[in-house]
Amino acid sequence: MEETTKRELVLHVNGERRSIVTRQAETLLFVLRDGLGLTGAKPGCLNGDCGACTVLVDGTPIKSCMMLAIETVGKEITSIEGLDDAPIQHAFVRHFAFQCGYCTPGFIMNAHALIERHPNADEATIQEWLESNICRCTSYQEIEAAVKEVLEAKKAKPTDP
Amino acid sequence: MVPFDFAYYRPQSIAEATALFAALERDGKRPLYYGGGTEIITLSRLNLVRTAAVIDIKSIPECRALEASADPLVLGAALALGELEEANPFPLLTKAAREVADRTARNQITLGGNICGQIFYRETALPLFVAEADVIIAGPYGIRQCRFLDLFHQQLQLGRGEFVVQFKVDRATATLPHFHRKRRKQGEVGYPLVTIAALKKDGTVRVALSGICPFPFRSADVEAHLNDRNRPVGERIQAAVDAFPRPILHDIEGSADYRLFVAAQLLEDMLRELGDGETV
Amino acid sequence: MAVGKSIIRKEAWDKVTGRAKYTNDFKEQGMLHASLVTSPYAHARILSLEARRALAAPGVHAVVTGEGLPLTGEDMRDRPPIAVDKVRYYGEVVAVVVADTLAQAEQAARLVRVVYEPLPAVGSPREALKEGAPLLHEHLDRYEKNKTTHPEPGTNVAHRTKIRKGNIEQGFAESDVIVETSVSFAPSDHIAMETRCATAEIWPDGTIHISASSQSPFMIKKLLHTYFGEETGKVIVHTPLVGGAYGGKAPVQLELLAYLASKAVGGRKVSVWNSREHDMVTSPVHIGLEATVKIGATKEGLFKAMEILFLFDGGAYSDKAIDVSRAAAVDCTGPYHVENVFCDSLCVYTNRPYATPFRSFGHCEQAFAVERAIDELARTLQLDPWEVRRKNAIRPGHTTPTQVRLTKSNVGNISACLDRLRELMRWDEWQRVEVDAYTVRAKGISSGWKTSTIDTDASSGVILTFNSDGSVNVISGVVEIGTGTKTVLAQIVAERLKMDVDCVHVKMDIDTQTTPEHWKTVASRGTFMAGRAALAAADDAIRQLKDIAACVLRASPDDLEVGFGRVFLRDDPAIFLPIKDIAYGYKFPNGNAIGGQVIGRGRYILRHLTPLDPETGAGKPGPEWGVCAEGVEIEFNRRDYTYRIVKAYAVIDAGKVLNPKAALGQAMGAMSMGLSFSSREGFLFDNEQRVLNPQLRTYRPIRFGEHPEYIVEFVETPQIDAPYGARGIGEHGLIGMPAALANALSLAAGVPLNELPLVPELIWRTQKGDSYGSV
């Protein structure tokens, strides 16, 4: 492999500056996992179909298998490892909203972004966002309960950001 | 996962992008313009695309333009479908965008990418067909503006080194009564069996379809039949269906005859919803 | 104390923080990566394979091909781990390229040139059984096999199970009506979100270290011995958390490739990780079926005879498909009392991806066929389909198709399940209602049952060790595939030791060198077998704790109790020793010590299981039958043939619910999988039997928002051998879903719908009277 296709990138991941030498054609998912040791984002299809690799880029959920790492230079990347005791994590635990846990990081990141962006999300918005992720263990009813609980709690305390 | 290597460029202006393209092309790099990147990445892993250089157009200000209160509306080709949905400058386009892939994917998939990509459904082209939008194209010979429909024959006819910068949509047209429906084989996510987008201007229905043929289309014949109020609605729809271009898709999403069955029903729904007097 | 509570799974916080690790999350500097070269043909001769260019590519260390390798297969050894001479399914591995990076391996894989000569491909089982159909395995008679496998050389039949109970002619003669129904569906896939992955490394001392996302780490050891003669003691298998399995990770496949790849590069560590596409078609799939069910009944709807033909689409290699076809035969009638049963269940070779267990192990397939037939019978007799099921419900005292006499313990209460289902669904209020000109609502139901046809000598072991604070570690060979079984084991141990479940820790990952064996994490046997072993281990630890405490407290062990972190005198709990002071032996004030470390050991082996009689099927294939009654309510649009699944119901006899929320999750998850399978999943093949939808973009499982409302309840009829009476519940939710959905839609559309998946186009076509085939 030609070394010239590699480049040093400085990424902002979970509030830290991380520098890494990687192929320019490398996806964010592989850089996070293999380069930075952040294996929370999961490869499920590498084709943008399953959502297991979802991370936030400037707060927007992105399928990290479908984005080049080099595209995220200058942006704030948040992976599941960067969530700090978020309400959605508690809700997932309380509602048994996962079993094997493989789709969970992606689902949680997407749900977390939904809650942050659309605290007043209606049914249609919840569905529109969450249909981006496939879960094969649960019935989705558990995930629905978890997400709605957090949204309700947020509505009950509107001043609390 | 792109198994081969390429170099990544992120020009800041149209001129820089086209110059880069020309230089890389000269070097034999077979460069590709890069929008959301989702299709280039998926096709690369399947060995269906190969390039030694990509030129990301997302830092070009014109490509990112979103002028929702201008007339005409200006929609940058590098806007993500998700951004277009949230801003909602053109409601029919919002509806079309909302049915493409899934929400997270749409945070990446761009308007230009959906229309210029290889995956042939190109459903966001439909609203632009019926709104008779203009397309702004940059290339080695500068920038040109044309009627989108004139340049779209099964796919957008771009010259080597050209890329779409923007679409312009007449503001009044963007707010006309419209209809959009996408029917899939099953479920709420996935490629279409049939997608239909229509709007009504001056009592005439304009309609465009995807999923019927291996390309999206708007057909004067189809519209003439649909707008022919001298005939009963059933006949008009049948004539419109008969006038569809060929071949009719017959694949894993659905058979040709089933697609036509679905299309006929959606046309009926469309006529009813857009208030075609005789149909209700 | 702990049993019966919704204890949160032990690894919950690891999973919601991204810290939970799966096989492919363990990366090492210097580890090599493999890419699979697979066949673009479903049936072809390999004329040549040219790997020179691939070998010369950057970073490539080896290209492994199939010459000289032994045949593999659990029941019958018919499968080369890497194809030689011939490929028999689309996606079959023909070479493995090993390189420094995955990208390099994938690049080089594209440089391997294989010349094929296509052969006529065999599609469905019925096609495979036709006179003159191409044979997949010309030398079926030469394959090594176990005693319970009965291939039919000269045909495409890998195995036939025969069930002969009563007198079928007499049964039909006594019937007022005979209804025959045929059903079919193509192979589909498990779609575990974690694709299969295996790494292998061979150390200089000869030990073979495998890491695998597997339900069968202990089987990997055995099979490396069987196939390659490796000493089992030198094979060490590590299995961390597994990202979904559903039966698909029970067979051993990539592990063999990783082992061969490592061997080819001097023992270096090699990772073989499936792409989604390979995971769907190269690795084993969910079995397909063509079946015909003939039911003879009185005009009151009492079953007199059932004649059943199952033609399972085992794909190109038999492996575990034989077992699946046998399991369906064992329970062929469903949970009904039928005196005269005649069933042939064939595992048929086709040029399709080879099949393996799928959650419910042949039972949702069996139920789809028989429960559709029961609805057709009810329609013919103009009887209520619920009544027909209730009238024929099997009870203690009856015998199963393999002639096992049922007792109150070894079978759940299907009548109670049906009764409760009827109430929950408000069955009597309506079964079909036209809401408006186009909208129809309809309900459909299905019963289900299942025993676990596992090896007659399958066993499970548990070790308990103590920490210096008195807390306990549970070490079991059950793989945590998402079912939460390890948490349930902690509950069982906590209950027995009368201890806070927070003080019971579980070792999540498996290391076959230090973890006692659990046969395979399949067949809903985790809680039963490992649970029994855990109870035995707890009792063993209690005995040891009491022995030490007896010395110190100068009391008979018989007068002592263990609980609440102490060993105490039964009649005066104020006299006690904390467990933490004796778990590593007791040290007297003068320095003398007694006892030593307490290590609880427990084991369990199923008793009285027998293979089936090859002519009649008589035999005891499993320990108990769990039962369920399920229903689906749909809203169907008669104009455009679309529908929405509104509600899904299940009433399952759980024996005893050990963890209510976890049990609900298992039931609902299984139901979701069953509805997804029956409403939208299935491989589509072209005429050459190439899979046309090996991607999640075109093979689309159910997504958020497409799910119905789930209503689940449990009946509790204890199985007296099981820990606290608990029956397996991980699979039952799935069993009735395909049939219930098809029954509801058939009622709504007014035509029998006997194919899966039930997409609107199928309903449209069936109503038009067209045959529906793949495009």
mmCIF file of C-alpha atoms in Angstrom, chain C residues 73-75 79 185 187-191 196 215-216 245-253 279-288 312-325 327 347-348 352-365 520 522 683 731:
data_model
loop_
_atom_site.group_PDB
_atom_site.id
_atom_site.type_symbol
_atom_site.label_atom_id
_atom_site.label_comp_id
_atom_site.label_asym_id
_atom_site.label_seq_id
_atom_site.Cartn_x
_atom_site.Cartn_y
_atom_site.Cartn_z
ATOM 1 C CA GLY C 73 -20.426 -32.135 9.246
ATOM 2 C CA GLU C 74 -21.929 -32.894 12.629
ATOM 3 C CA ASP C 75 -24.286 -35.728 11.709
ATOM 4 C CA ARG C 79 -18.927 -30.715 3.539
ATOM 5 C CA PHE C 185 -41.238 -21.018 2.166
ATOM 6 C CA PRO C 187 -34.611 -20.355 3.184
ATOM 7 C CA SER C 188 -34.073 -17.136 5.087
ATOM 8 C CA ASP C 189 -31.559 -15.870 7.598
ATOM 9 C CA HIS C 190 -30.973 -15.274 11.282
ATOM 10 C CA ILE C 191 -29.497 -11.784 10.804
ATOM 11 C CA ARG C 196 -19.901 -14.308 12.767
ATOM 12 C CA GLN C 215 -23.050 -20.872 20.705
ATOM 13 C CA SER C 216 -20.881 -23.972 20.786
ATOM 14 C CA ALA C 245 -27.267 -15.979 17.569
ATOM 15 C CA TYR C 246 -30.786 -17.486 17.324
ATOM 16 C CA GLY C 247 -29.318 -20.854 16.383
ATOM 17 C CA GLY C 248 -27.155 -19.461 13.612
ATOM 18 C CA LYS C 249 -24.005 -19.570 15.702
ATOM 19 C CA ALA C 250 -24.452 -23.173 16.792
ATOM 20 C CA PRO C 251 -22.702 -24.687 13.773
ATOM 21 C CA VAL C 252 -18.932 -24.614 13.449
ATOM 22 C CA GLN C 253 -17.680 -23.083 10.217
ATOM 23 C CA ASP C 279 -22.877 -13.938 6.928
ATOM 24 C CA MET C 280 -26.187 -14.181 5.112
ATOM 25 C CA VAL C 281 -25.352 -16.729 2.436
ATOM 26 C CA THR C 282 -21.916 -18.249 2.989
ATOM 27 C CA SER C 283 -22.604 -19.127 6.592
ATOM 28 C CA PRO C 284 -25.559 -21.379 7.348
ATOM 29 C CA VAL C 285 -29.096 -20.083 7.057
ATOM 30 C CA HIS C 286 -32.621 -20.623 8.338
ATOM 31 C CA ILE C 287 -34.068 -23.719 6.693
ATOM 32 C CA GLY C 288 -36.744 -23.632 3.999
ATOM 33 C CA PHE C 312 -36.892 -29.487 4.433
ATOM 34 C CA ASP C 313 -34.601 -27.480 2.226
ATOM 35 C CA GLY C 314 -31.341 -28.397 3.890
ATOM 36 C CA GLY C 315 -29.305 -26.690 1.217
ATOM 37 C CA ALA C 316 -26.027 -27.981 -0.114
ATOM 38 C CA TYR C 317 -24.765 -29.688 3.041
ATOM 39 C CA SER C 318 -26.621 -31.515 5.743
ATOM 40 C CA ASP C 319 -24.759 -30.427 8.891
ATOM 41 C CA LYS C 320 -27.389 -29.486 11.477
ATOM 42 C CA ALA C 321 -30.271 -29.438 9.005
ATOM 43 C CA ILE C 322 -30.718 -33.165 9.593
ATOM 44 C CA ASP C 323 -31.384 -32.455 13.239
ATOM 45 C CA VAL C 324 -33.858 -29.708 12.443
ATOM 46 C CA SER C 325 -35.804 -32.006 10.122
ATOM 47 C CA ALA C 327 -37.066 -32.166 15.495
ATOM 48 C CA CYS C 347 -33.768 -33.307 4.889
ATOM 49 C CA VAL C 348 -33.250 -32.653 1.191
ATOM 50 C CA ARG C 352 -28.929 -23.378 -1.792
ATOM 51 C CA PRO C 353 -27.047 -22.082 1.233
ATOM 52 C CA TYR C 354 -26.901 -24.830 3.817
ATOM 53 C CA ALA C 355 -29.260 -24.714 6.721
ATOM 54 C CA THR C 356 -28.840 -24.749 10.432
ATOM 55 C CA PRO C 357 -31.000 -24.280 13.521
ATOM 56 C CA PHE C 358 -33.133 -21.165 13.704
ATOM 57 C CA ARG C 359 -34.818 -20.183 16.951
ATOM 58 C CA SER C 360 -37.570 -22.765 17.590
ATOM 59 C CA PHE C 361 -35.580 -25.461 15.794
ATOM 60 C CA GLY C 362 -38.037 -26.710 13.216
ATOM 61 C CA HIS C 363 -41.090 -25.847 15.258
ATOM 62 C CA CYS C 364 -42.304 -22.579 13.745
ATOM 63 C CA GLU C 365 -41.911 -24.420 10.455
ATOM 64 C CA LYS C 520 -24.182 -25.926 23.525
ATOM 65 C CA VAL C 522 -29.073 -23.860 22.271
ATOM 66 C CA PHE C 683 -34.102 -15.318 0.240
ATOM 67 C CA GLU C 731 -38.164 -19.923 21.571
#
